[in-house]
PDB file of C-alpha atoms and ligand atoms in Angstrom:
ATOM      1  CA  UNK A   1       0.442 -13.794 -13.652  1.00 41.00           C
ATOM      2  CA  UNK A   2       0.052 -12.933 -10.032  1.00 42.00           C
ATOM      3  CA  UNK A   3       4.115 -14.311  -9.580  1.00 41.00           C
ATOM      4  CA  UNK A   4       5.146 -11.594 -11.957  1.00 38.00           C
ATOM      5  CA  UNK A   5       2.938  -9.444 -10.377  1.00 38.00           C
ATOM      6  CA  UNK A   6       4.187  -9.840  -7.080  1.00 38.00           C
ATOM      7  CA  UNK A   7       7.971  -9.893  -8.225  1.00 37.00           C
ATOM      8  CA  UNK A   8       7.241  -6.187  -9.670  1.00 33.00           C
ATOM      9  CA  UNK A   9       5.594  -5.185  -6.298  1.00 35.00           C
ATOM     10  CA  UNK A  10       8.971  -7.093  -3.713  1.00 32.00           C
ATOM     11  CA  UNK A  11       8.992  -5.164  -1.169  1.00 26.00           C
ATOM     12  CA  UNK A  12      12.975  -4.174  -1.122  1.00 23.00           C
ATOM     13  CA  UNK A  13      13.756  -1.689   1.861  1.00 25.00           C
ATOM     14  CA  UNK A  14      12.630  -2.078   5.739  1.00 26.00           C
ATOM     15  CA  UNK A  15      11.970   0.946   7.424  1.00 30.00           C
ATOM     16  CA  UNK A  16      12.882   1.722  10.866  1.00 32.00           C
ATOM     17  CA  UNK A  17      10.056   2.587  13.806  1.00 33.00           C
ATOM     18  CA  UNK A  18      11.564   5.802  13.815  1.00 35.00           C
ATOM     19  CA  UNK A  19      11.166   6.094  10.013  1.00 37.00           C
ATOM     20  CA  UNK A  20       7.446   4.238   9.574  1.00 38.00           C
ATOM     21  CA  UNK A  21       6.426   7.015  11.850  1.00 39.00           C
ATOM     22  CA  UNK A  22       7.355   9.917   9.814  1.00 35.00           C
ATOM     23  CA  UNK A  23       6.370   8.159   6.913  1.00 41.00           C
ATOM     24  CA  UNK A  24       2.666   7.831   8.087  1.00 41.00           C
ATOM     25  CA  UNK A  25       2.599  11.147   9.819  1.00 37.00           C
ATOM     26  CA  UNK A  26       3.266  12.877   5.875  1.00 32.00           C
ATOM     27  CA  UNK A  27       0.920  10.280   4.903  1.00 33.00           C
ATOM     28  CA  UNK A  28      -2.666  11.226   4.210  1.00 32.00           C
ATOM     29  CA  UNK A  29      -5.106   7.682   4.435  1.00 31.00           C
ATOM     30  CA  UNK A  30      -6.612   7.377   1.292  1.00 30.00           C
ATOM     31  CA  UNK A  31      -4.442   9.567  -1.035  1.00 31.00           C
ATOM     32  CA  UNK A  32      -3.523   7.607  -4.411  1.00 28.00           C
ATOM     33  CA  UNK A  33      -0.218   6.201  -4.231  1.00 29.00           C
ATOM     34  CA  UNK A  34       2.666   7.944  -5.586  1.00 33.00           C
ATOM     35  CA  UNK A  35       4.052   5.295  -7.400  1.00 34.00           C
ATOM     36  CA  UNK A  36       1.642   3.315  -9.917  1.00 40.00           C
ATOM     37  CA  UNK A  37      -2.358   2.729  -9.184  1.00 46.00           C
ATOM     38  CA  UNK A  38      -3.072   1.575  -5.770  1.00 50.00           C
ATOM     39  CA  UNK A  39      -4.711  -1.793  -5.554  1.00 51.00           C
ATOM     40  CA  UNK A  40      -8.798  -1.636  -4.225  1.00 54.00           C
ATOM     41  CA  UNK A  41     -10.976  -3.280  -1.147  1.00 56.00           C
ATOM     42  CA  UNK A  42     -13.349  -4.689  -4.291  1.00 58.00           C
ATOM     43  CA  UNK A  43     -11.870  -8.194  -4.025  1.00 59.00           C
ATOM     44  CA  UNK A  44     -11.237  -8.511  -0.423  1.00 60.00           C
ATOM     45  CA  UNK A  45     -13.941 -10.076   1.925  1.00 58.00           C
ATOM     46  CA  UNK A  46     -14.450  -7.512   4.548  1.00 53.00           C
ATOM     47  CA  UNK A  47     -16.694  -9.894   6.336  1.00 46.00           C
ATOM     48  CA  UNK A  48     -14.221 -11.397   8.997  1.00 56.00           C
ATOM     49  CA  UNK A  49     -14.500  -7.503  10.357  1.00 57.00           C
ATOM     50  CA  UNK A  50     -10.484  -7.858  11.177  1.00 65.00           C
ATOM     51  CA  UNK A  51      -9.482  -4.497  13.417  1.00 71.00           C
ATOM     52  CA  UNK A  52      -5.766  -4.124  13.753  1.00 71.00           C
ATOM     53  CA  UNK A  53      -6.190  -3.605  17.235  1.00 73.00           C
ATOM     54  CA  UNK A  54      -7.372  -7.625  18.499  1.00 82.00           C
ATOM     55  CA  UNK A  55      -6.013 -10.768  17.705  1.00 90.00           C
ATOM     56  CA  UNK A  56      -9.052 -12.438  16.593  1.00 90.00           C
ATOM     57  CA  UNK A  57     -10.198 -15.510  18.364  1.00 91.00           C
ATOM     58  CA  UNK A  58      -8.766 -19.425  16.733  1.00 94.00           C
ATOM     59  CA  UNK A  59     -12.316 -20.586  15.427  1.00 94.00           C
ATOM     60  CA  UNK A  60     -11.740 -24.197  17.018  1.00 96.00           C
ATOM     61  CA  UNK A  61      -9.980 -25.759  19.345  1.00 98.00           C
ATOM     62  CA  UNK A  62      -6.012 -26.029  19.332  1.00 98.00           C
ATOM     63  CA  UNK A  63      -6.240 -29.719  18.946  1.00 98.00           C
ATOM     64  CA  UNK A  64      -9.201 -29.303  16.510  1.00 98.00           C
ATOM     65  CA  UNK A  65      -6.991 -30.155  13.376  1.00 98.00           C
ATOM     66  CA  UNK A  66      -5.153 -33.630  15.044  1.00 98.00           C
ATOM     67  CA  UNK A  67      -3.166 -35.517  13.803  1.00 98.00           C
ATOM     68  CA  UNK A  68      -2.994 -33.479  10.581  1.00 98.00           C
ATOM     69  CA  UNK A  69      -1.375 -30.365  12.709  1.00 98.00           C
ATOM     70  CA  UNK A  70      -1.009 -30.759  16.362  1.00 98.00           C
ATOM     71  CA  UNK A  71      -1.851 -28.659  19.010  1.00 98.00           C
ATOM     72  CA  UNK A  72       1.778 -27.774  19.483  1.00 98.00           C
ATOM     73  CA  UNK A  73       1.882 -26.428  15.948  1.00 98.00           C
ATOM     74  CA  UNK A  74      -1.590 -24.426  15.819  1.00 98.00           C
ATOM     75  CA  UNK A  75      -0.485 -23.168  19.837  1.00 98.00           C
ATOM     76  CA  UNK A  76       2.711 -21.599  18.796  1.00 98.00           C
ATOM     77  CA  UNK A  77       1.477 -20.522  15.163  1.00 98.00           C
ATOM     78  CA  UNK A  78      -1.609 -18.751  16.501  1.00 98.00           C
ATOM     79  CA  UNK A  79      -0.446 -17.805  20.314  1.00 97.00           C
ATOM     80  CA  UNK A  80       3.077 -16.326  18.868  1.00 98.00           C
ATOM     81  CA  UNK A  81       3.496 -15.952  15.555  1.00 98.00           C
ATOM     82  CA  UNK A  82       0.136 -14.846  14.683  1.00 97.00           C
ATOM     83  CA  UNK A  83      -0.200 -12.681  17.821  1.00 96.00           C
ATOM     84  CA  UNK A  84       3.548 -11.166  16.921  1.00 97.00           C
ATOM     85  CA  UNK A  85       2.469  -9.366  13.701  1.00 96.00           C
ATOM     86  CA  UNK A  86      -0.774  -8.254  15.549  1.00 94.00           C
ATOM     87  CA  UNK A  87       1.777  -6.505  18.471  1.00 94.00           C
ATOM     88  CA  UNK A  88       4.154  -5.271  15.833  1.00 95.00           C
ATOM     89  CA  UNK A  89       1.188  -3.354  14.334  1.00 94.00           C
ATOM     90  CA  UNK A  90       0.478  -1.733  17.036  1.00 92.00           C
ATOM     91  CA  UNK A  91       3.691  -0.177  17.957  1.00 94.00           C
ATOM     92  CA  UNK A  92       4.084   0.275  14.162  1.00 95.00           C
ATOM     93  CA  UNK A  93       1.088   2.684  13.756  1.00 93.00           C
ATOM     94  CA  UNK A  94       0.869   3.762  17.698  1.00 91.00           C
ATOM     95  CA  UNK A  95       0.125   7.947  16.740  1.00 92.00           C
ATOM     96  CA  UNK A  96       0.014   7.809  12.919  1.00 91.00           C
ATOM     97  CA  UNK A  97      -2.918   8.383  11.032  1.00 87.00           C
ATOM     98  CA  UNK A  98      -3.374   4.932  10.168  1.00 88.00           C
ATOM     99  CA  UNK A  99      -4.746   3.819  13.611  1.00 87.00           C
ATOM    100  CA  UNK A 100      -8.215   3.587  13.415  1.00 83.00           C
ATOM    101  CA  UNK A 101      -7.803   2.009   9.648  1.00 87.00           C
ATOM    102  CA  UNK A 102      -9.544  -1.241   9.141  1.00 87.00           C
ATOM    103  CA  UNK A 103      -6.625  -3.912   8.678  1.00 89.00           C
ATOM    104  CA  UNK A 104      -7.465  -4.182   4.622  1.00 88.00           C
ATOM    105  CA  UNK A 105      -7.373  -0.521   4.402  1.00 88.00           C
ATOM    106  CA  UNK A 106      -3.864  -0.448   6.254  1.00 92.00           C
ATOM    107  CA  UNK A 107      -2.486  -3.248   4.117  1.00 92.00           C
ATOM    108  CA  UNK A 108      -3.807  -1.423   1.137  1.00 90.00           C
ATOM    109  CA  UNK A 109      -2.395   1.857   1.741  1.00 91.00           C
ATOM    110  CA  UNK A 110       1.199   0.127   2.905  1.00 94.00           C
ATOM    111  CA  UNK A 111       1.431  -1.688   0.030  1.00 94.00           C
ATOM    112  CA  UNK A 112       4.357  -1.304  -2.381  1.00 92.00           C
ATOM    113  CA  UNK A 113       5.408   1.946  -0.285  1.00 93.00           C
ATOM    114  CA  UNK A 114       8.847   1.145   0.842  1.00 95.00           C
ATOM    115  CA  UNK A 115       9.091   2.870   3.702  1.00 94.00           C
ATOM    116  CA  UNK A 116       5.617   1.201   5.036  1.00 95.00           C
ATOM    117  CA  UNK A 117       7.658  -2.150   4.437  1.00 97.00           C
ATOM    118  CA  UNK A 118       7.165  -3.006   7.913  1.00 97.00           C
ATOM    119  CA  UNK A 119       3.511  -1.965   8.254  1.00 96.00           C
ATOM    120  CA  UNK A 120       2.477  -3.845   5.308  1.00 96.00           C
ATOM    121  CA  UNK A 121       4.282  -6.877   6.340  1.00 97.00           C
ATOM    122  CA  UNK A 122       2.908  -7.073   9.875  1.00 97.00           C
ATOM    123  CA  UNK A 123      -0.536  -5.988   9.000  1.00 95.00           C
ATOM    124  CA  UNK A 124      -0.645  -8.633   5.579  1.00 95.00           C
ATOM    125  CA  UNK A 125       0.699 -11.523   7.726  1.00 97.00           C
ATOM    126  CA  UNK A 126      -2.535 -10.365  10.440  1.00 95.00           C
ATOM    127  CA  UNK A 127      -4.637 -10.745   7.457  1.00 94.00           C
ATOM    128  CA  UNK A 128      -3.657 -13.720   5.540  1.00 95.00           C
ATOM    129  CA  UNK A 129      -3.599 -15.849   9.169  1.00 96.00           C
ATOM    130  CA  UNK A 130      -6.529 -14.628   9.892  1.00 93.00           C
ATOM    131  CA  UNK A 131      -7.866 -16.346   6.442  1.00 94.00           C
ATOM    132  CA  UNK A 132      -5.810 -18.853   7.148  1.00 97.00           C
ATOM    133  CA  UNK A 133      -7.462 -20.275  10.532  1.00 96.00           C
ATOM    134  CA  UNK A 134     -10.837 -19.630   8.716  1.00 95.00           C
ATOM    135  CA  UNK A 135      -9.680 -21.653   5.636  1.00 97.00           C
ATOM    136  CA  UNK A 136      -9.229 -24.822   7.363  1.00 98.00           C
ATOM    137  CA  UNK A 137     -11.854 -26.903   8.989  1.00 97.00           C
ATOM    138  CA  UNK A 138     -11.876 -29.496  11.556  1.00 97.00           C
ATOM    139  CA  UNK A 139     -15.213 -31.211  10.031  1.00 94.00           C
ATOM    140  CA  UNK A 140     -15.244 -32.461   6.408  1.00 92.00           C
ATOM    141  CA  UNK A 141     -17.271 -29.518   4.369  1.00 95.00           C
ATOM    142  CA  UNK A 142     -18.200 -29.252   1.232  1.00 97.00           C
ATOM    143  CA  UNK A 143     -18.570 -26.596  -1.698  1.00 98.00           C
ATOM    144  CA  UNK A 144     -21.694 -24.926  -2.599  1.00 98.00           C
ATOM    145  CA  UNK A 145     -23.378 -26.105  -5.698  1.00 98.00           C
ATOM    146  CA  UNK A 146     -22.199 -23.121  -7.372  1.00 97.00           C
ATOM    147  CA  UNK A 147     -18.521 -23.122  -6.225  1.00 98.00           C
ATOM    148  CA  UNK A 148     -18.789 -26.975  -7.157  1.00 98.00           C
ATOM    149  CA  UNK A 149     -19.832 -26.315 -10.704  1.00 98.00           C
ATOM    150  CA  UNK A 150     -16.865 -23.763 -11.059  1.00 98.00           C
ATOM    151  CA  UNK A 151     -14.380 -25.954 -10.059  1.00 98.00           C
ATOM    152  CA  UNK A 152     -15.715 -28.627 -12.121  1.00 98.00           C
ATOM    153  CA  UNK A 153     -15.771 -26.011 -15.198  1.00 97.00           C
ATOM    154  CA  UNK A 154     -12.159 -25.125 -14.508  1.00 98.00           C
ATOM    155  CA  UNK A 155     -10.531 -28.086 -12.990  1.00 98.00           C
ATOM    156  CA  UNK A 156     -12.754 -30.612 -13.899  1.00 98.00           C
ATOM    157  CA  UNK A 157     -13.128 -31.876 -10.029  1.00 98.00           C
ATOM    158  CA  UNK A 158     -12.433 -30.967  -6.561  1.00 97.00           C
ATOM    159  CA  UNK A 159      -9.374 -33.896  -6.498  1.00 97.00           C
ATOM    160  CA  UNK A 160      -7.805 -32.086  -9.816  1.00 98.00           C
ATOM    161  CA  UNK A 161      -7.921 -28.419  -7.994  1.00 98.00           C
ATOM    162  CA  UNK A 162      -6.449 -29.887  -4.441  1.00 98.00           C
ATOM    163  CA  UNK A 163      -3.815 -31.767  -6.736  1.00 98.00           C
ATOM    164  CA  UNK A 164      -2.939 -28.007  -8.369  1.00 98.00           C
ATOM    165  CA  UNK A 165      -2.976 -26.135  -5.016  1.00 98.00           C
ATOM    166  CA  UNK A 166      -0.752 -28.809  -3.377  1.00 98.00           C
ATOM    167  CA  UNK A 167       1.621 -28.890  -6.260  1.00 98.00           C
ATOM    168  CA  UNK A 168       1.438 -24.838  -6.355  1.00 98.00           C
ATOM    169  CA  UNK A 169       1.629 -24.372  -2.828  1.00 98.00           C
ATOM    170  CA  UNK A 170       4.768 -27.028  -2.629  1.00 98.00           C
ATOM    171  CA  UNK A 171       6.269 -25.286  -5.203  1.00 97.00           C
ATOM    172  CA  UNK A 172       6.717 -22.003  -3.208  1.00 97.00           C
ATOM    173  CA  UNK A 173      10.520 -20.640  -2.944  1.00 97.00           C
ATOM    174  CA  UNK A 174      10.800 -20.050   0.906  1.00 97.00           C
ATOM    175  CA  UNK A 175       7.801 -18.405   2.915  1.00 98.00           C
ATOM    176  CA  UNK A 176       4.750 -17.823   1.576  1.00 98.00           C
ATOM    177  CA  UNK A 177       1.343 -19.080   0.678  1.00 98.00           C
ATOM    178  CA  UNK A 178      -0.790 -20.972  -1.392  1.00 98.00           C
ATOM    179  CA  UNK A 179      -3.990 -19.759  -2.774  1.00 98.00           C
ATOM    180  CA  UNK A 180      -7.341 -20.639  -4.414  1.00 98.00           C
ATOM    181  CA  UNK A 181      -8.772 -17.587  -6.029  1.00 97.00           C
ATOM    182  CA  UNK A 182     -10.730 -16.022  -8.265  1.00 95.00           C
ATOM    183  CA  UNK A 183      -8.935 -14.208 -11.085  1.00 94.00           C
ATOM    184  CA  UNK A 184     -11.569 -11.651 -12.847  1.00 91.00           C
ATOM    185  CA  UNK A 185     -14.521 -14.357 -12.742  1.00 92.00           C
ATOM    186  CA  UNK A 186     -11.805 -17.432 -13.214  1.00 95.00           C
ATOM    187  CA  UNK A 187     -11.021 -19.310 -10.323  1.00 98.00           C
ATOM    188  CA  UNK A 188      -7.262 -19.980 -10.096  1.00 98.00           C
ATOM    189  CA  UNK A 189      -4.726 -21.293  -7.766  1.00 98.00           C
ATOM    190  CA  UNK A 190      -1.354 -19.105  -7.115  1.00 98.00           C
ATOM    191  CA  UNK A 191       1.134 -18.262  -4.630  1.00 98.00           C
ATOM    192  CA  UNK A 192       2.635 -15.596  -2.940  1.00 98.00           C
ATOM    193  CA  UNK A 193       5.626 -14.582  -1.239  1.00 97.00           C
ATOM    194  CA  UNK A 194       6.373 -13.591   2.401  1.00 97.00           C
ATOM    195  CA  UNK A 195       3.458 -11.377   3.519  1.00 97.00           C
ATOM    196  CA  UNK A 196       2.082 -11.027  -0.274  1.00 96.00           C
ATOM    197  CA  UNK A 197      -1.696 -11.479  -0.371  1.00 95.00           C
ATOM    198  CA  UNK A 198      -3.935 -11.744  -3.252  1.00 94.00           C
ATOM    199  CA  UNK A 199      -5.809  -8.625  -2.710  1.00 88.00           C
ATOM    200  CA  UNK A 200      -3.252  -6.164  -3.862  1.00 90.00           C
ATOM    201  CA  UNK A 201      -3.503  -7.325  -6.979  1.00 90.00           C
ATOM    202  CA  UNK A 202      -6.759  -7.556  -7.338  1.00 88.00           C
ATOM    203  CA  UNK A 203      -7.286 -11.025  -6.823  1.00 92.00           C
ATOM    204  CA  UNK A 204      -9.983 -12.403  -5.037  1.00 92.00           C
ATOM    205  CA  UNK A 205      -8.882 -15.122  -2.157  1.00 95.00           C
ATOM    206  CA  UNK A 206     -11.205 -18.078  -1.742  1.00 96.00           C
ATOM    207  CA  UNK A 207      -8.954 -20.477   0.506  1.00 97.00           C
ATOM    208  CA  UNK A 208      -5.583 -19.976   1.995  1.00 98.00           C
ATOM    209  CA  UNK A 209      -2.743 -23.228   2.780  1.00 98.00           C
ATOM    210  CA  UNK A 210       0.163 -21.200   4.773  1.00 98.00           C
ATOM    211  CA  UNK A 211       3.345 -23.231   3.879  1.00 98.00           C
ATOM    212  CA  UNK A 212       5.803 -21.009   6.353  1.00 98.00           C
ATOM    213  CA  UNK A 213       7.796 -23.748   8.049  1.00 97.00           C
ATOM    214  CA  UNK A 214       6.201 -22.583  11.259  1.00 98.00           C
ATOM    215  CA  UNK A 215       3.500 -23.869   9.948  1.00 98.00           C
ATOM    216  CA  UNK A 216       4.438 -27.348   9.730  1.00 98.00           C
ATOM    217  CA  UNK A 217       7.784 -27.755  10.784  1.00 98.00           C
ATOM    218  CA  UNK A 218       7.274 -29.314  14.029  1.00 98.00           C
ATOM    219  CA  UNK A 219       4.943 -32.275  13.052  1.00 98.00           C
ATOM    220  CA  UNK A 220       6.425 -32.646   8.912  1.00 98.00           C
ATOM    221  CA  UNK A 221       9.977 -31.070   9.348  1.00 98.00           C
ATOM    222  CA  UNK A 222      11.073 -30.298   6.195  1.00 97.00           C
ATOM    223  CA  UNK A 223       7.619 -32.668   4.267  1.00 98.00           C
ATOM    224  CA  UNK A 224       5.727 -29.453   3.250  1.00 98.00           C
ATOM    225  CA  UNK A 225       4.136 -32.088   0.446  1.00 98.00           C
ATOM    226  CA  UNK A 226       2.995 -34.133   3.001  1.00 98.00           C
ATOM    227  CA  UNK A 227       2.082 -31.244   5.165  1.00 98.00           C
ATOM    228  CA  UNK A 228      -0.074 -29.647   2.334  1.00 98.00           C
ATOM    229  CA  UNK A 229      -1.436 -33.110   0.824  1.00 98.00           C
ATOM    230  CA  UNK A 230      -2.722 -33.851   4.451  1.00 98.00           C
ATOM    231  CA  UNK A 231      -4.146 -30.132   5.348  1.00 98.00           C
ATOM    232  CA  UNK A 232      -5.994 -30.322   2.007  1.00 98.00           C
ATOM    233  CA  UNK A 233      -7.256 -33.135   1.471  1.00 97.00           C
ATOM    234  CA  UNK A 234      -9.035 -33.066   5.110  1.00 97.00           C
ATOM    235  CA  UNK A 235      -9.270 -29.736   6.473  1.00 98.00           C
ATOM    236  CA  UNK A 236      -9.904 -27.589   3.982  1.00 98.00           C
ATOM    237  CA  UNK A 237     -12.853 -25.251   4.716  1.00 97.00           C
ATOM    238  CA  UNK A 238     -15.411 -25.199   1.538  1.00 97.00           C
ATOM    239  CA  UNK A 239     -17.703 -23.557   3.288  1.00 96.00           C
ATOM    240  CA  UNK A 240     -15.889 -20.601   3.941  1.00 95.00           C
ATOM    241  CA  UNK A 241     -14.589 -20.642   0.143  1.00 96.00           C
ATOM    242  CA  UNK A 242     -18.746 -21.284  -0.881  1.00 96.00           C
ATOM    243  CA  UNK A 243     -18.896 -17.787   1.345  1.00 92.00           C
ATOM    244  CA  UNK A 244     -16.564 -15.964  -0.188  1.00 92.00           C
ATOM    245  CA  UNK A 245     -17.441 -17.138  -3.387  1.00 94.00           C
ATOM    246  CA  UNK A 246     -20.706 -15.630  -2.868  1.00 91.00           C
ATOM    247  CA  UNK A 247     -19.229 -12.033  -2.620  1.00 85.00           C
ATOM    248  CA  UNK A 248     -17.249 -11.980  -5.478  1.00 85.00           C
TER     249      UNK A 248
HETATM  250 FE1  LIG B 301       2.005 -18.723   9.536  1.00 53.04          FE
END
């Protein structure tokens, strides 16, 4: 569903600085799309408090997740990449009236509006590696008893559902991401493309396995299966998804 979903909402046209500014100067925060409903904040957990303005802190060490990802890799992902679409924001919405928006609000508002192309990029890619740093773990956790007895109800165990996310996440067609969510009260695993989070379509994000080659490249080259089938089946933060399973 959410693949369809996405493929309706592709973001097709990428606006210049120039042209992002005068979009978001005639653009009032909050106003109802123009084209189709807007997506809403119901399913997005506004508890990592993400501004647009900081690069939030890496919750561990950069050699917290060796030898599954090395240091190199989480350095460059979080110190450049990461910190990239955080300085691209800024000088994206540097004057406009989306300044002082929360980063889910921003993303929200961007989405699907083609000449916010960049904004929503930069500002989805903030998000989604900011729940992608939380999503992994360097100690073994496990799921609440509740978030147990779902997966157990819809996958029939934990091994099933990492099997499903590795295979979706694998499956991927260039950038993107890999996704355990809950689908109006159904947990489900999907992907997305590029910047595409779950959010905008009203899908509620659990767990997050980014399978961007910059992700892995350096330490699986081109293994994303072994990259994912590592990252999962030892890092994976159930904790966090217990939390965010809570506010659903
Ligand atoms: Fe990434």
């Amino acid at each position: 569903m959410l693949n369809s979903l996405i493929s309706r909402r592709r973001l097709i046209a990428t606006g210049s600085l120039a042209s992002v500014g005068v979009a978001l100067s005639r653009f009032a925060f909050g106003q109802t799309a123009q084209t189709g409903a807007k997506p809403t904040l119901s399913v997005v957990p506004a508890y990592l408090g993400v501004s647009p303005q900081t690069l939030p802190p890496l919750p561990y060490a950069e050699n917290a997740l060796e030898p599954t990802i090395s240091a190199r890799t989480v350095g460059i992902h979080y110190g450049k990449h990461h910190r990239a679409y955080f300085d691209n924001l800024h000088k994206l919405l540097a004057g406009t009236p989306l300044e002082q928006a929360s980063l889910e609000q921003i993303i929200v508002q961007s989405h699907d509006q083609p000449t916010l192309a960049d904004v929503f990029n930069n500002a989805a890619q903030a998000w989604n590696h900011n729940f992608y740093w939380n999503s992994l773990s360097p100690a073994v956790t496990a799921p609440s008893a509740k978030l147990q007895a779902a997966i157990e109800r819809k996958f029939g165990s934990i091994e099933a559902l990492s099997k499903a996310l590795v295979a979706t996440s694998a499956s991927q067609f260039g950038s993107g991401w890999g996704w355990l969510v809950v689908d109006r009260g159904e947990l489900a695993v999907v992907k997305t493309g590029n910047a595409e989070t779950p959010f905008t379509a009203d899908l509620a994000p659990l767990l997050t396995v980014d399978v961007w080659e910059h992700a892995y490249y350096l330490d699986y080259q081109n293994r994303r299966p072994d990259y994912l089938v590592a990252t999962v089946s030892r890092h994976l933060n159930w904790a966090f998804a217990s939390a965010n399973f809570e506010r659903v």
